[in-house]
Short mmCIF file of C-alpha atoms in Angstrom, two decimals:
data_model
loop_
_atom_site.label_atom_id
_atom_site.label_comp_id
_atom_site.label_asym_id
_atom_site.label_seq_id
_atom_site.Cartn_x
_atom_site.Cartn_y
_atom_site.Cartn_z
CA UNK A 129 0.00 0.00 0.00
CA UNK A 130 2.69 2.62 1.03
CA UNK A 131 4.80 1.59 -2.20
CA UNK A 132 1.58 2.13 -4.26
CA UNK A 133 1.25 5.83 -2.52
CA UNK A 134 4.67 6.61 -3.48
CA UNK A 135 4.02 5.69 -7.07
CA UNK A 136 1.04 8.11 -7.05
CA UNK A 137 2.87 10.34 -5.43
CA UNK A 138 6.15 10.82 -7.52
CA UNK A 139 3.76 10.28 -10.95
CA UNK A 140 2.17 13.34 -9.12
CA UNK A 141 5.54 14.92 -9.55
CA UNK A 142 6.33 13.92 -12.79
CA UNK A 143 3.28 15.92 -13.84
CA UNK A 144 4.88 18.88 -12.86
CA UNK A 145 7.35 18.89 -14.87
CA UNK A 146 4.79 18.57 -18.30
CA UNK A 147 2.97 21.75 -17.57
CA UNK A 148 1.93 24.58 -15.70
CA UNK A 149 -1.66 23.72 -14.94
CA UNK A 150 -1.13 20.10 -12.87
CA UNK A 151 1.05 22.37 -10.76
CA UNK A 152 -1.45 24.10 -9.25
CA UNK A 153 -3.08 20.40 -7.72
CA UNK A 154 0.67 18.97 -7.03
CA UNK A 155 1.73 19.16 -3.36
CA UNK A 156 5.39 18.29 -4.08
CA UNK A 157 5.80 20.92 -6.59
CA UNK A 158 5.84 24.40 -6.07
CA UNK A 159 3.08 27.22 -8.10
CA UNK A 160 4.94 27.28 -11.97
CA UNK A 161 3.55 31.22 -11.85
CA UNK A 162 6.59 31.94 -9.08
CA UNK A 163 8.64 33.78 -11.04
CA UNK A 164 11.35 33.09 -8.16
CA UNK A 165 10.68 29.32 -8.81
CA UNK A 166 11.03 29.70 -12.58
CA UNK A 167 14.44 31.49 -12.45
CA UNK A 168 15.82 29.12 -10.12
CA UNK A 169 14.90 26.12 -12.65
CA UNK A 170 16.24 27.89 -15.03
CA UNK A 171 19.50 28.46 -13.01
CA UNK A 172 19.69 25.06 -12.16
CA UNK A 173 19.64 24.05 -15.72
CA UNK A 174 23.04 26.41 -16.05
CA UNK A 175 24.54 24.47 -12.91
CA UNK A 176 23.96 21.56 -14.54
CA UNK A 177 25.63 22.13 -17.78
CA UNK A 178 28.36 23.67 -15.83
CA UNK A 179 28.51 20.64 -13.29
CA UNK A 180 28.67 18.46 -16.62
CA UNK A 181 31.69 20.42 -18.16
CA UNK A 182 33.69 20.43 -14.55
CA UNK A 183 33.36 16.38 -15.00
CA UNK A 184 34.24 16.63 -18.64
CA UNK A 185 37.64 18.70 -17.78
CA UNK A 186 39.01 16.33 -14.80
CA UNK A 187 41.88 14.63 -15.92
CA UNK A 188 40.92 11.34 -15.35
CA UNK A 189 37.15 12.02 -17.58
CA UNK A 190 38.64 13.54 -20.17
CA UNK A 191 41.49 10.48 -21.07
CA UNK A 192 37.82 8.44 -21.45
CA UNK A 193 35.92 10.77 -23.77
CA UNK A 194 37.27 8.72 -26.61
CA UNK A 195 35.19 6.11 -25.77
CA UNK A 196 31.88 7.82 -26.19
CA UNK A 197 29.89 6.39 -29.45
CA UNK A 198 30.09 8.84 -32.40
CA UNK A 199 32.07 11.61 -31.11
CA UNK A 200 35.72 11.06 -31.89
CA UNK A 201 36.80 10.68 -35.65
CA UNK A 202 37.70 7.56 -36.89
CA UNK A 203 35.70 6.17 -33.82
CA UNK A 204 32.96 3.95 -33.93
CA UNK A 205 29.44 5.34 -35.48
CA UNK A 206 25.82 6.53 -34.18
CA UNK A 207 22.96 5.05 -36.50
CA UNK A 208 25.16 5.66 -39.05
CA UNK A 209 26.72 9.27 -37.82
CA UNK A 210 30.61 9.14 -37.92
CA UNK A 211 32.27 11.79 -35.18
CA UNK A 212 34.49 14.59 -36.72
CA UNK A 213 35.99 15.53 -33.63
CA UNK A 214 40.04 14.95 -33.56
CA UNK A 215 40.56 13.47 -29.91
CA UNK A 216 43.90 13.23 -29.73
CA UNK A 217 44.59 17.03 -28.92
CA UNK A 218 42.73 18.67 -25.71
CA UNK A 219 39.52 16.72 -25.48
CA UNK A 220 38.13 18.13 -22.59
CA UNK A 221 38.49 22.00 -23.61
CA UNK A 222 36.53 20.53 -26.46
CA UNK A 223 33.93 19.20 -24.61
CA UNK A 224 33.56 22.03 -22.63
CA UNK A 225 33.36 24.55 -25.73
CA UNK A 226 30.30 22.09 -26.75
CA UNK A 227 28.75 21.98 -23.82
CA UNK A 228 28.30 25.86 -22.86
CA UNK A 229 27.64 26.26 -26.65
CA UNK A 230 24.50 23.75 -26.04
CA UNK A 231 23.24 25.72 -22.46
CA UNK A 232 24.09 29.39 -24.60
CA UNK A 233 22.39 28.38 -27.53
CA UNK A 234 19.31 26.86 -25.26
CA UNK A 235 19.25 30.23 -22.93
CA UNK A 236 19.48 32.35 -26.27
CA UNK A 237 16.32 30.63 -28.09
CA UNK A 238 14.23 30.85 -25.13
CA UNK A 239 16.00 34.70 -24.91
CA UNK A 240 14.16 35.26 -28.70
CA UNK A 241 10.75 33.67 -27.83
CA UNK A 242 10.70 35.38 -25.30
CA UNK A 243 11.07 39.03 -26.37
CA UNK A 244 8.44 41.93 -25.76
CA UNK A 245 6.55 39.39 -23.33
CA UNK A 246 4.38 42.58 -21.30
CA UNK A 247 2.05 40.04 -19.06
CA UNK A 248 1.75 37.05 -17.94
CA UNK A 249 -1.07 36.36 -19.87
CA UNK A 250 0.84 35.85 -22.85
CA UNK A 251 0.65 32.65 -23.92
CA UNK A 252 4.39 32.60 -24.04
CA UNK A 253 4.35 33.17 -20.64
CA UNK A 254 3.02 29.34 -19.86
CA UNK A 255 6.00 28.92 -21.74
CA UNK A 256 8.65 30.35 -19.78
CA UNK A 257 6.80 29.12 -16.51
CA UNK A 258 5.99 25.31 -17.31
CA UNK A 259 6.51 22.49 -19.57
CA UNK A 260 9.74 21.66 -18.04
CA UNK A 261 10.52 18.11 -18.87
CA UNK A 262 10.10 19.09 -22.63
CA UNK A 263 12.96 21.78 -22.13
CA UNK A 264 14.96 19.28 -20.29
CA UNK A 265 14.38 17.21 -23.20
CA UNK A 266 15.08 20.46 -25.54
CA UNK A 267 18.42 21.09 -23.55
CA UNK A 268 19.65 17.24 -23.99
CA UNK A 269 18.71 17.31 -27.86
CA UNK A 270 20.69 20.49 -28.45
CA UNK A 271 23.75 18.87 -26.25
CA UNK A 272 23.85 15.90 -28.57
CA UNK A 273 23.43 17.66 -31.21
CA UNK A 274 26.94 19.78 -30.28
CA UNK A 275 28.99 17.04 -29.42
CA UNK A 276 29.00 16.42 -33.42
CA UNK A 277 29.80 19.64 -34.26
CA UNK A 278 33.25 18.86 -36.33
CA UNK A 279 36.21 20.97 -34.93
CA UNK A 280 37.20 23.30 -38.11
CA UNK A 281 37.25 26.53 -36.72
CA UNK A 282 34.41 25.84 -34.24
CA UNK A 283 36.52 26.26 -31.40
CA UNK A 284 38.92 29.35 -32.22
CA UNK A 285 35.09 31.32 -33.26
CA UNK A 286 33.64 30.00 -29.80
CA UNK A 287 36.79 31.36 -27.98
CA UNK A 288 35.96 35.03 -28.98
CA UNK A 289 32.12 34.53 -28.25
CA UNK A 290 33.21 33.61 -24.98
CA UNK A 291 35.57 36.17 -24.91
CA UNK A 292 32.87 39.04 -25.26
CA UNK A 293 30.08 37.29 -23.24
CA UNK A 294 32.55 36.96 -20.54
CA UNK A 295 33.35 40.32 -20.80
CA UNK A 296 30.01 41.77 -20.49
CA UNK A 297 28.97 39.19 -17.64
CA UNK A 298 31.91 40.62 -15.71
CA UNK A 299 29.80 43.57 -16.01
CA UNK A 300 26.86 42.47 -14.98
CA UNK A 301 28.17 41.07 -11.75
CA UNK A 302 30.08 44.70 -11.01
CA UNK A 303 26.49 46.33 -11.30
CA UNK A 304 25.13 43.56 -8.92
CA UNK A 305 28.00 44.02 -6.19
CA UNK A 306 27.55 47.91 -6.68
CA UNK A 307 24.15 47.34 -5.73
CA UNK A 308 24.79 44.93 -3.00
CA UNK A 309 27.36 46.94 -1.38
CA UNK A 310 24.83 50.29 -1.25
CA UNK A 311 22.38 48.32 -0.48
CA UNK A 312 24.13 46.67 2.43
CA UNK A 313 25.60 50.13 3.86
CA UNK A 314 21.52 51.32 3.54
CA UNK A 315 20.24 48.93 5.67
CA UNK A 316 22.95 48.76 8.43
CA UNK A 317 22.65 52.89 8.50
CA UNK A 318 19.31 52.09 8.98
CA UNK A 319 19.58 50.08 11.92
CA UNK A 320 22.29 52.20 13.20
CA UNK A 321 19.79 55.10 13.10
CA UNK A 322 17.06 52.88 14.77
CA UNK A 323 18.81 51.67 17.44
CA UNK A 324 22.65 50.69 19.35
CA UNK A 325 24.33 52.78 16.84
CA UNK A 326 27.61 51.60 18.27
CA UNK A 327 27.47 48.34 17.52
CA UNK A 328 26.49 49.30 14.27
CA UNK A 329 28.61 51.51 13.10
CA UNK A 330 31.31 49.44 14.48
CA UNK A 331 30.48 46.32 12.81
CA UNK A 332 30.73 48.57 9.51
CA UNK A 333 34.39 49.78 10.55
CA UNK A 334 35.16 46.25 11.41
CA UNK A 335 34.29 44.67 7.61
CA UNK A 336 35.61 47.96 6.37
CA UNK A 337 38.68 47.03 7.80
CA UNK A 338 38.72 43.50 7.07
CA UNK A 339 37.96 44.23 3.54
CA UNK A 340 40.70 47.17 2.91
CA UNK A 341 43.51 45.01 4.82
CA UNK A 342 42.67 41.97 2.45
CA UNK A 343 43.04 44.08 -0.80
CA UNK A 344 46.39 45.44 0.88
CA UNK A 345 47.63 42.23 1.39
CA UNK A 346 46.63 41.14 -2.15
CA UNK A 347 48.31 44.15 -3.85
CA UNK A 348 51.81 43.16 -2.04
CA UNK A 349 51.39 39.07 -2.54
CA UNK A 350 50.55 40.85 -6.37
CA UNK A 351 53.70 42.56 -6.67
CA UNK A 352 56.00 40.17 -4.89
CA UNK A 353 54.19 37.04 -7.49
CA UNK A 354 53.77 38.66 -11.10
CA UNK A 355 56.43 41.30 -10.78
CA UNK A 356 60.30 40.57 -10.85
CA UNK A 357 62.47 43.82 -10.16
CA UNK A 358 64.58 43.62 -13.55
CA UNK A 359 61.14 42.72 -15.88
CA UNK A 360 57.29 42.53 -15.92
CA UNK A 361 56.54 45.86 -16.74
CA UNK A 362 52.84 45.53 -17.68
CA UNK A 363 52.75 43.50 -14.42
CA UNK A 364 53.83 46.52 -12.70
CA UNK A 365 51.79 49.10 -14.68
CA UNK A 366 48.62 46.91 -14.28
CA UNK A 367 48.67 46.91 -10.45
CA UNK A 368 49.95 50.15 -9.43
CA UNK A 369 46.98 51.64 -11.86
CA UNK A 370 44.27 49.96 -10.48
CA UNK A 371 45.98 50.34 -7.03
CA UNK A 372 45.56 54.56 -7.79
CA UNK A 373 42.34 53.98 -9.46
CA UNK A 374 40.86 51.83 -6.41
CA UNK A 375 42.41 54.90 -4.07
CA UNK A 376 41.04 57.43 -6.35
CA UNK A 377 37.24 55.80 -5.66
CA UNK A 378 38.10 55.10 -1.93
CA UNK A 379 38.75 59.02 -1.38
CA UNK A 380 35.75 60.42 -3.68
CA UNK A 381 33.05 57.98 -1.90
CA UNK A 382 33.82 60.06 1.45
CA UNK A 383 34.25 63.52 -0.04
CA UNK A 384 31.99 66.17 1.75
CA UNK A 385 29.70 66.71 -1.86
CA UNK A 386 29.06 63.20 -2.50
CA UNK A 387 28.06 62.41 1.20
CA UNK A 388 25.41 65.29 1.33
CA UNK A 389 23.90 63.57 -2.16
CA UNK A 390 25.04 60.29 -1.03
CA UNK A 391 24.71 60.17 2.90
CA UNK A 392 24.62 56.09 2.62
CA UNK A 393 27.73 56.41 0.64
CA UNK A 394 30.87 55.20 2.37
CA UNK A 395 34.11 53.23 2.14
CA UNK A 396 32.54 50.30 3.08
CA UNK A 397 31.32 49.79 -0.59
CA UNK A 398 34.45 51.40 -1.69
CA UNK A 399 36.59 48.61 0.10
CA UNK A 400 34.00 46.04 -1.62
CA UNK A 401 35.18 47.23 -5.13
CA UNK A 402 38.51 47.65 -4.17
CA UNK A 403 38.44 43.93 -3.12
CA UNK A 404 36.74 42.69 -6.67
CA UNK A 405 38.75 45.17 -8.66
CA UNK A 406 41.55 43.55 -7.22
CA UNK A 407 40.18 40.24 -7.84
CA UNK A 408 39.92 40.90 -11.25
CA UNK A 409 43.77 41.93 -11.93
CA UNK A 410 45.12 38.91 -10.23
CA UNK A 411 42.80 37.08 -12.39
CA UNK A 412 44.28 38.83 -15.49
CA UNK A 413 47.83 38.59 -13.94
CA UNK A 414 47.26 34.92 -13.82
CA UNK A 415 46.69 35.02 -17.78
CA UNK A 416 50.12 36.60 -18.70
CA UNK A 417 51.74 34.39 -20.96
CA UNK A 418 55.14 34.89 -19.71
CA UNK A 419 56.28 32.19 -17.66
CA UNK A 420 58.96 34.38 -16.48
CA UNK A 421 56.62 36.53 -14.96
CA UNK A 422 53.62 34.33 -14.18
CA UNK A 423 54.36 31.41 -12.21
CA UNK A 424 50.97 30.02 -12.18
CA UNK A 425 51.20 29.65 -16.04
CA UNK A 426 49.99 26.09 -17.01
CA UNK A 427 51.25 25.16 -20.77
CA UNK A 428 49.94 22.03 -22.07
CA UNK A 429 50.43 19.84 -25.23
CA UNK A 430 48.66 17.54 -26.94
CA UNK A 431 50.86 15.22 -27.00
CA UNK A 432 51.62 14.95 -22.97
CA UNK A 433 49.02 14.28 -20.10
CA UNK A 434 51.66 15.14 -17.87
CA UNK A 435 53.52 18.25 -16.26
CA UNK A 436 57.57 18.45 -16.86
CA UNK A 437 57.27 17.48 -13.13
CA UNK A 438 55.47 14.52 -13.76
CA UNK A 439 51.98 15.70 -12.24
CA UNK A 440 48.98 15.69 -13.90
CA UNK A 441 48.02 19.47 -15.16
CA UNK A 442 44.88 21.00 -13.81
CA UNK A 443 42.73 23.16 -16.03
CA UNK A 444 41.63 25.71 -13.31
CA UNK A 445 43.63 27.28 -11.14
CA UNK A 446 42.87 29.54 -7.91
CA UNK A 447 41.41 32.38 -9.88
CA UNK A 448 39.36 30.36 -11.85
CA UNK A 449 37.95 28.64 -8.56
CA UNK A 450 37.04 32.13 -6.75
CA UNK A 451 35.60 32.98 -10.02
CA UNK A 452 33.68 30.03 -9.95
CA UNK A 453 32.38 30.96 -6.56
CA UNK A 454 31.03 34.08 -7.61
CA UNK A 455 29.44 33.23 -10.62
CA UNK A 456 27.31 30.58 -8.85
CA UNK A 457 26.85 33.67 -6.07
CA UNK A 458 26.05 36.15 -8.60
CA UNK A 459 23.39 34.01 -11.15
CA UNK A 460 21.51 32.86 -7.77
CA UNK A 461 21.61 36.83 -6.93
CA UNK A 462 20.27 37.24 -10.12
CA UNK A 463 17.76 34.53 -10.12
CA UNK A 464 16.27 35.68 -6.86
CA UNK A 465 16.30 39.14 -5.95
CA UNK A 466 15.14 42.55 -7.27
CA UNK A 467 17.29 45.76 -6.19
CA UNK A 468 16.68 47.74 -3.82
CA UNK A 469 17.56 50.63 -5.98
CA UNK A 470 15.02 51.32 -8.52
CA UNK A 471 17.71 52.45 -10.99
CA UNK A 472 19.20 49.05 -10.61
CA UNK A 473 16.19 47.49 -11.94
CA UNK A 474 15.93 49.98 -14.84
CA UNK A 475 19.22 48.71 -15.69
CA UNK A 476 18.63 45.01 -14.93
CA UNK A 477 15.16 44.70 -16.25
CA UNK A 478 13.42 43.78 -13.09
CA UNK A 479 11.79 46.63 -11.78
CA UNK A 480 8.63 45.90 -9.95
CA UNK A 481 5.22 45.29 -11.78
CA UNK A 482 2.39 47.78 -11.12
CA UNK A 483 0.43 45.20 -9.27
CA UNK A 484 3.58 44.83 -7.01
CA UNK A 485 3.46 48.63 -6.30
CA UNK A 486 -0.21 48.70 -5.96
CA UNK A 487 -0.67 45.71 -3.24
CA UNK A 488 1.66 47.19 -0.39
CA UNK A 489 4.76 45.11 -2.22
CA UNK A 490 4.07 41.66 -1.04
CA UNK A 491 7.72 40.42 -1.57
CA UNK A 492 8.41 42.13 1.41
CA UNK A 493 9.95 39.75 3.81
CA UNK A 494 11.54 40.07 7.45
CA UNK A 495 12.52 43.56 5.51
CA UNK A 496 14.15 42.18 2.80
CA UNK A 497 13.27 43.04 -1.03
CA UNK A 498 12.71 39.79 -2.23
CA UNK A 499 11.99 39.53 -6.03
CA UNK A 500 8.25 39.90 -6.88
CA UNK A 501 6.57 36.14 -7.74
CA UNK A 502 3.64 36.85 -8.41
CA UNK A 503 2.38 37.21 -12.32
CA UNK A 504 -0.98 37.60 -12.11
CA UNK A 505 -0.80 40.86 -13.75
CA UNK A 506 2.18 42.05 -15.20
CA UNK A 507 5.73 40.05 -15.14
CA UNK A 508 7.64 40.79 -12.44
CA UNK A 509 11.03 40.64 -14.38
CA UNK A 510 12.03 41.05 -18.25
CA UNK A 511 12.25 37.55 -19.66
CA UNK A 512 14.29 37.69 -22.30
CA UNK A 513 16.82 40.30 -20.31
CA UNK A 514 16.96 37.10 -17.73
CA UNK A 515 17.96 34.11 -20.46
CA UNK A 516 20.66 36.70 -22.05
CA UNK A 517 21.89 36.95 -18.59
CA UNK A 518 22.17 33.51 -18.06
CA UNK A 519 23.51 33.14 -22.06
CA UNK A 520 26.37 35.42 -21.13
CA UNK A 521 26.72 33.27 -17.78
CA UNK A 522 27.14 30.00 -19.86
CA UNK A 523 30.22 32.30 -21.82
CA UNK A 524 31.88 33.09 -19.13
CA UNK A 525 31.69 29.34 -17.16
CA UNK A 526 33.35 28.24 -20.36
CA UNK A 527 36.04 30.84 -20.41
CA UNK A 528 36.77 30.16 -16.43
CA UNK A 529 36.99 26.55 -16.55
CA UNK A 530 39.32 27.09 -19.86
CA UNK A 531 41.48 29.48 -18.08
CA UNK A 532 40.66 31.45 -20.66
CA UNK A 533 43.38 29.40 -22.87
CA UNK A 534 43.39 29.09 -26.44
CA UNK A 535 45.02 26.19 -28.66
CA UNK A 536 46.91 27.52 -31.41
CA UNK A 537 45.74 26.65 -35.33
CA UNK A 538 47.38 23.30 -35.52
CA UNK A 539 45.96 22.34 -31.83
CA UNK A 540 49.73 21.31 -30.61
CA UNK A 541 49.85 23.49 -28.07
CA UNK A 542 47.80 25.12 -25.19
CA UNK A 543 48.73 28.97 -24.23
CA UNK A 544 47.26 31.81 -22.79
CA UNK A 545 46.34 35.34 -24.72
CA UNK A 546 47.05 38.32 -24.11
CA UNK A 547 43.12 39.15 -24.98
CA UNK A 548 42.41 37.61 -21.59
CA UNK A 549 44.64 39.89 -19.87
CA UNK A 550 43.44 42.96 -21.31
CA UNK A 551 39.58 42.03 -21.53
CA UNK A 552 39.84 41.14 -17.67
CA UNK A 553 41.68 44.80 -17.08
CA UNK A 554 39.22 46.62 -19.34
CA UNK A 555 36.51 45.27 -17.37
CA UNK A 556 37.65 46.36 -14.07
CA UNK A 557 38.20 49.81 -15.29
CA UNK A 558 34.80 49.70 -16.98
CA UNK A 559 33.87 48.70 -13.29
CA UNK A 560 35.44 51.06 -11.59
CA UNK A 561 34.11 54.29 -13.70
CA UNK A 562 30.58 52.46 -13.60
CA UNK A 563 31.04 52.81 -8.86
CA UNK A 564 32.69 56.56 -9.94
CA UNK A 565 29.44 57.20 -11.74
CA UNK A 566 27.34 56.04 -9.03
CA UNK A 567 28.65 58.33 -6.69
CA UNK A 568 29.32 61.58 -9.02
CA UNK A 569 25.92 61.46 -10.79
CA UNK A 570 23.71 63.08 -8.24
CA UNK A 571 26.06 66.01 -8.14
CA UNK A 572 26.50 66.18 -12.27
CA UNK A 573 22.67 65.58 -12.96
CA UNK A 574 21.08 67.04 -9.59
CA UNK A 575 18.02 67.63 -11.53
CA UNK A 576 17.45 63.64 -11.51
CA UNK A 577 16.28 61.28 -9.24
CA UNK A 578 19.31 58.18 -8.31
CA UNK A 579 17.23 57.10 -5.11
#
């Protein structure tokens, strides 16, 4: 009897994942109108590709690739389908480029069907909210379909996509920790003003702190790591310039101007872009392909599994794993909040619906802005905005689990480009003047409204 229940019960489930409408009976699955819910599936279907590709890329996976039916050239078949893939030169960056090309090329369909979707009551909006299992299904089909894509020039095109994507994504997640650092200061002000200021404003002073002495200590491990005294002059340049740029921002954030249009302004947001800012330039640092003057350089071959000293070459390194880290942090940010700052979600494409404003904004909770789930009325977020979010999300997974490497034309040998260095640099300055316009734009424009 109880096995027969749990049959009913998980065919119950199942159900789910067919439409929107057997959701609304289903106990074990949540309402396919949350918009929260529906982002977070989406997500999910990112992590997965990306969990797939991290498999792909160990050491161990990729020497068995070869085996799978179809894929390799000169392999055995599929119904008839010979592989055109060579596998006897870096398999698993391969595999990789293939499978972010199948989640980017899944999030930017659904980006296109979605477009100019005003209401829920679109039909496309059943769409975006149900029928899961068939996009599952949709997702697997295009994935197959990659892994037969013959190599050509498939992967040196890919590698600038990702390259762009990447670079833009970077973007994205600067405007996302702008907003979380303001929005952060904001509320502890606010509960400084409330009540125990002291312990307030200390435990501000104290992450301040924390925050500032970490990006010291990264600027000297920086300079004693990438920089030799007699060489590494880029190495040099590139640090001490975002070193005065990350200054520059530290002392404008406090001047007497931008605190009267700014009072939540502060250098505790400052200190948070310093940190990422100098996140990003050890990232590039780490993409310098002079061995001389990057020690973490990995150089691999096709022809050798191994390192000169005999150990088995990682693809990621410790950038790439922080980087990891915050792209799952920032696409879960993305897949579950709305800003606090309605500028934000001008920007973003999520500002709140009019029935969101209307009802006494029921994704208020415990005083957090939670992102709106209710459609009813009007979407709460702009669909197609979302997938080209996660699109550029699959881009830059690729590029981080990569290293950002590139084979050359005859696929002998693995090396890093200086295009990685300088898109990673460009992007933190873009980052930086993005926080400098944030703080400057109420004085420039005082005629306009940055609440």
């Amino acid at each position: 009897m109880g096995a027969c229940l749990g049959v009913c019960s998980l065919l119950s489930c199942v159900s789910c994942l067919c439409g929107s409408a057997p959701c609304l009976l289903c106990g074990c699955c949540p309402s396919t109108k949350n918009s929260t819910i529906s982002r977070l599936i989406f997500t999910f279907f990112l992590f997965l590709g990306t969990a797939v590709s991290i498999i792909m890329i160990i050491p161990g996976v990729e020497n068995q690739l070869y085996k799978l039916p179809g894929f390799c050239e000169g392999g055995s078949s599929v119904l008839g389908v010979q592989g055109h893939v060579n596998c006897n030169s870096f398999l698993g960056l391969k595999s990789v480029y293939r499978m972010s090309f199948a989640t980017a090329a899944f999030f930017f369909l659904f980006a296109l069907i979605m477009i100019c979707v005003r209401s829920s009551k679109d039909p496309r909006a059943a769409i975006q909210n149900g029928f899961w299992f068939f996009k599952f299904l949709i997702l697997i089909g295009i994935t197959v379909g990659a892994f037969y894509i013959p190599d050509g020039s498939f992967t040196s095109v890919w590698f600038y996509f990702g390259v762009v994507g990447s670079f833009l994504f970077i973007l994205i997640q600067l405007i996302l920790l702008i907003d979380f650092a303001h929005s952060w200061s904001q509320i502890w002000l606010r509960n400084a003003n409330e009540g125990n200021a002291k312990g307030w404003y200390a435990a501000l002073f104290i992450f301040t702190f924390i925050f500032y002495a970490v990006s010291i200590a990264a600027v000297v491990l920086l300079y004693v790591y990438y920089t030799k005294p007699d060489d590494c002059t880029v190495g040099k340049a590139l640090i001490s310039l975002n070193l005065i740029f990350c200054l520059i921002v530290s002392v404008v954030s406090v001047l007497p101007k931008v605190q009267d249009a700014q009072p939540h302004s502060g250098l505790l947001q400052a200190s948070i872009i310093t940190l990422y800012t100098l996140f990003i330039t050890w990232s590039a640092l780490a993409n310098v392909p002079d061995e001389y003057c990057n020690p973490t350089l990995l150089v691999r071959n096709s022809t050798a599994s191994l390192a000169a000293d005999g150990q088995v070459t990682l693809w990621w390194d410790a950038p790439s794993i922080v980087g990891l880290i915050i792209f799952v942090l920032c696409t879960l940010f993305i897949s579950v909040r709305s800003s606090d700052n309605s500028q934000v979600n001008k920007m973003m494409l999520t500002e709140e619906s009019p029935a969101m404003l209307s009802s006494g904004d029921p994704g208020m909770e415990s005083g957090v802005h939670q992102a709106y789930d209710n459609e009813q009325d009007s979407v709460a977020y702009n669909y197609s905005f979302f997938h080209i979010c996660l699109f550029l999300a699959s881009l830059y997974i690729m590029m981080t689990l990569t290293n950002w490497y590139r084979p050359d034309e005859h696929f002998q040998t693995m090396t890093s480009p200086w295009t990685a260095v300088w898109v990673k640099i460009s992007s933190s300055w873009a980052g930086l003047l993005l926080y400098l316009w944030t703080l400057l734009a109420p004085i420039i424009l005082p005629g306009r409204d940055f609440s």
